[in-house]
């Protein structure tokens, strides 16, 4: 048995995505420079000193994490200075890094970069995954491979309609990937905001109008006993109302339902005085090869940075839950 205490890495590390490759764990996330739009001032630790984006961590035991450099060769600066929520997929001996880039919280587009190794450098393929003309704001790409080998991309985008009880704001969609860098163009809505706890900001000026703006973001999909569970974070990321919930479907393209969450998120939520705003999770198998863990970020007590945390995912008859957020020592089984 090993013991850990959250956060498992002391630096700024938001939107953590963890994957395992050849027995080694890797984590990629939004660093302070990416969140604040100051990536121009950051250079990588390797000798060519080209500006690199997105911090990478590595762990050989899932408990001790070390910074090993930045992943992405800086693409065209005209795309923006804010880089958010990277995730990596491995297909046909190639690593694909999906991310969004934009100007502060506007005009974010989805991009993809490739590398032959998990640590990069990742090179942008040169075109957006989603057309910015038809979708001016797209964030939080999440690649998911179904049992038949087909890949899908879940992501978040803006909706302005309020029909059938849904709220205006950012919400979740899914599309099939024709190739690892090209969508099929058959996008379907996964989930829309319906509840007060998912409010980002009342009276928010967006697209030239005032909206009661709600947010669902950070999709992460797991198939469990024949059903598809789309985990997501809802609310405002800078507050203690932010947390992780899920929708469930019989088909990867939906329809999904998150009924039962009307009073708040069911997987992770703030614990007053201890953990603030746990969210934007990924899910990975622990060292024993069978226990699943939710990897997420949470705020420091003084709200100066978000840090990477992990806790056990528990499947109950009524749905998934998490043995967290925790802030005291926890044990992990190695086998």
XYZ file of C-alpha atoms in Angstrom, residues 53-313:
261
model
C 2.807 25.331 -23.738
C 1.131 23.043 -21.125
C 3.067 21.604 -18.188
C 3.677 17.856 -18.112
C 4.083 15.734 -15.003
C 5.302 12.154 -14.788
C 4.869 9.521 -12.101
C 6.151 5.978 -11.799
C 3.884 5.112 -8.855
C 0.779 7.377 -9.260
C 1.611 9.122 -5.969
C 4.826 11.073 -6.554
C 4.629 13.500 -9.484
C 7.495 15.446 -11.067
C 7.492 18.243 -13.622
C 9.211 17.097 -16.831
C 8.790 20.073 -19.177
C 6.110 21.599 -21.390
C 4.359 19.718 -24.171
C 3.218 21.857 -27.093
C 5.336 23.883 -29.490
C 3.742 27.329 -29.431
C 1.438 27.652 -32.489
C 0.733 30.901 -34.360
C 0.597 33.678 -31.705
C -2.350 35.231 -33.578
C -4.509 32.369 -32.262
C -4.269 33.804 -28.742
C -2.366 33.654 -25.470
C -4.773 31.601 -23.344
C -4.414 27.832 -23.657
C -6.843 25.596 -21.793
C -7.597 22.011 -20.831
C -5.297 19.729 -22.870
C -6.023 16.020 -23.275
C -4.010 13.309 -24.993
C -5.119 10.279 -27.036
C -2.879 7.476 -28.284
C -3.725 5.881 -31.628
C -1.581 3.978 -34.146
C 1.670 4.778 -32.315
C 0.955 8.498 -32.383
C 0.023 10.822 -29.509
C -2.658 13.434 -30.216
C -2.892 16.501 -27.983
C -6.294 18.239 -28.075
C -6.618 21.719 -26.584
C -8.253 25.113 -26.955
C -6.582 28.450 -27.579
C -8.089 31.920 -27.569
C -7.969 35.480 -26.273
C -8.813 35.511 -22.555
C -12.283 33.898 -22.424
C -13.285 34.781 -26.005
C -12.833 33.204 -29.441
C -11.520 29.882 -28.232
C -11.012 27.272 -30.917
C -10.204 23.579 -30.693
C -6.854 22.441 -32.077
C -4.874 19.219 -32.195
C -1.125 18.554 -32.177
C 0.850 15.348 -32.648
C 3.969 13.710 -31.244
C 5.744 10.356 -31.431
C 6.381 10.381 -27.674
C 4.171 11.129 -24.656
C 6.404 14.014 -23.561
C 6.424 15.731 -26.958
C 7.221 18.130 -28.363
C 3.722 18.202 -29.880
C 3.375 20.014 -33.200
C 0.051 21.659 -34.126
C -1.416 20.150 -37.322
C -2.190 23.603 -38.715
C -5.972 23.833 -38.733
C -8.810 23.950 -36.214
C -10.820 20.850 -35.339
C -14.084 22.848 -35.243
C -14.681 25.706 -37.695
C -14.443 28.983 -35.699
C -16.837 30.646 -38.165
C -19.712 28.344 -37.249
C -18.602 27.845 -33.623
C -16.895 30.951 -32.188
C -16.256 29.375 -28.776
C -15.219 25.739 -28.264
C -13.231 24.436 -25.278
C -12.396 21.330 -23.258
C -11.935 18.654 -25.941
C -12.152 15.081 -24.660
C -11.277 12.204 -27.007
C -13.048 8.926 -26.210
C -12.563 5.534 -27.849
C -15.483 3.109 -27.791
C -15.108 -0.670 -27.508
C -15.317 -1.060 -31.300
C -12.269 1.190 -31.787
C -14.200 4.225 -33.034
C -13.049 7.563 -31.589
C -15.341 10.436 -30.595
C -14.651 13.980 -29.444
C -16.678 15.498 -26.625
C -16.301 19.245 -26.041
C -18.054 22.341 -24.704
C -19.562 25.169 -26.771
C -22.032 28.034 -26.317
C -25.809 27.884 -26.760
C -28.109 30.894 -26.637
C -31.578 29.302 -26.850
C -33.724 28.585 -23.789
C -36.365 26.216 -25.156
C -37.756 23.315 -23.101
C -36.338 24.536 -19.809
C -32.660 24.622 -20.787
C -30.511 27.593 -19.816
C -28.365 29.751 -22.080
C -24.638 29.186 -21.691
C -21.798 26.766 -22.309
C -22.798 23.116 -22.640
C -21.641 19.767 -23.994
C -21.654 18.185 -27.460
C -20.163 15.080 -29.085
C -19.071 14.300 -32.640
C -17.522 11.263 -34.274
C -13.875 11.549 -35.321
C -13.390 10.568 -38.992
C -9.670 10.671 -38.401
C -7.869 11.716 -35.227
C -7.687 15.285 -36.575
C -11.029 15.615 -38.406
C -14.611 15.509 -37.148
C -17.420 13.833 -39.076
C -19.652 16.911 -38.681
C -22.472 14.942 -37.028
C -22.389 16.805 -33.718
C -25.094 16.078 -31.134
C -25.947 17.845 -27.900
C -24.905 15.763 -24.880
C -26.189 17.892 -21.986
C -27.527 21.394 -21.436
C -27.724 23.301 -18.158
C -31.071 23.010 -16.340
C -30.278 23.803 -12.691
C -29.461 26.863 -10.607
C -26.194 25.405 -9.251
C -24.878 25.400 -12.831
C -25.124 29.202 -13.075
C -21.901 30.905 -14.096
C -23.113 34.512 -13.875
C -26.449 36.291 -13.886
C -26.791 39.231 -16.300
C -23.698 38.337 -18.305
C -23.046 40.273 -21.500
C -22.421 37.704 -24.236
C -22.748 38.046 -28.003
C -24.215 41.532 -27.614
C -27.041 40.447 -25.284
C -27.553 39.987 -21.543
C -27.987 36.381 -20.392
C -28.456 34.399 -17.205
C -25.369 32.377 -18.149
C -24.885 28.757 -17.121
C -21.877 26.506 -17.691
C -21.276 22.796 -18.227
C -17.681 21.996 -19.188
C -14.810 19.552 -18.827
C -16.454 16.395 -20.244
C -14.905 13.028 -19.367
C -16.524 9.803 -20.572
C -16.415 6.301 -19.078
C -18.256 3.194 -20.244
C -19.477 1.089 -17.335
C -21.636 -2.037 -17.547
C -22.896 -1.148 -21.003
C -23.790 2.471 -20.253
C -21.941 5.664 -21.132
C -21.292 8.143 -18.326
C -20.318 11.675 -19.303
C -18.793 13.368 -16.261
C -18.689 17.161 -16.401
C -18.059 20.215 -14.243
C -20.798 22.761 -13.713
C -21.143 26.276 -12.320
C -18.479 28.934 -12.016
C -14.920 27.647 -11.812
C -13.765 30.360 -9.401
C -16.361 29.596 -6.710
C -17.271 26.912 -4.211
C -20.430 26.151 -6.231
C -18.289 24.429 -8.887
C -18.419 20.650 -8.860
C -18.564 17.422 -10.863
C -21.739 15.690 -12.010
C -22.586 13.271 -14.824
C -25.104 12.283 -17.462
C -25.806 8.714 -18.548
C -26.785 7.210 -21.910
C -27.248 3.847 -23.614
C -25.474 5.090 -26.743
C -22.211 7.047 -27.006
C -23.941 9.760 -29.089
C -26.823 10.004 -26.606
C -29.401 10.895 -25.564
C -27.872 11.608 -22.143
C -29.750 12.383 -18.947
C -28.401 14.017 -15.791
C -31.745 13.879 -13.966
C -31.305 13.717 -10.200
C -28.730 16.499 -9.878
C -31.180 19.344 -9.308
C -29.807 20.180 -5.859
C -26.119 20.013 -6.778
C -23.283 17.952 -8.232
C -23.287 14.294 -7.230
C -19.652 13.250 -7.752
C -17.488 16.064 -6.322
C -18.391 19.272 -4.534
C -16.766 21.774 -2.199
C -16.302 20.974 1.471
C -16.517 24.353 3.274
C -13.245 25.320 5.002
C -11.379 22.369 3.446
C -11.737 22.005 -0.354
C -12.923 24.714 -2.759
C -14.250 24.162 -6.288
C -13.161 20.607 -7.127
C -13.605 20.027 -10.837
C -12.509 19.407 -14.399
C -11.747 15.753 -13.913
C -10.227 12.897 -15.827
C -10.408 9.206 -14.863
C -7.592 6.665 -14.865
C -6.866 3.178 -13.534
C -4.679 3.038 -10.453
C -1.518 0.918 -10.029
C -3.548 -2.212 -9.200
C -4.989 -2.156 -12.735
C -8.607 -2.252 -11.571
C -9.397 0.639 -9.210
C -10.497 3.798 -11.016
C -9.472 7.235 -9.771
C -10.951 10.644 -10.411
C -8.169 13.152 -11.058
C -9.317 16.758 -10.610
C -8.199 20.187 -9.546
C -9.143 22.158 -6.459
C -8.260 25.606 -5.155
C -5.782 26.429 -2.439
C -7.420 27.988 0.608
C -6.425 31.515 -0.392
C -7.656 30.878 -3.978
C -4.290 31.720 -5.539
C -3.947 28.513 -7.558
C -5.601 25.277 -8.619
C -3.775 22.037 -7.857
C -4.043 18.425 -8.937
C -5.840 15.976 -6.629
C -6.981 12.382 -6.928
C -9.553 10.188 -5.195
C -11.165 6.815 -5.744
C -14.147 6.509 -8.096
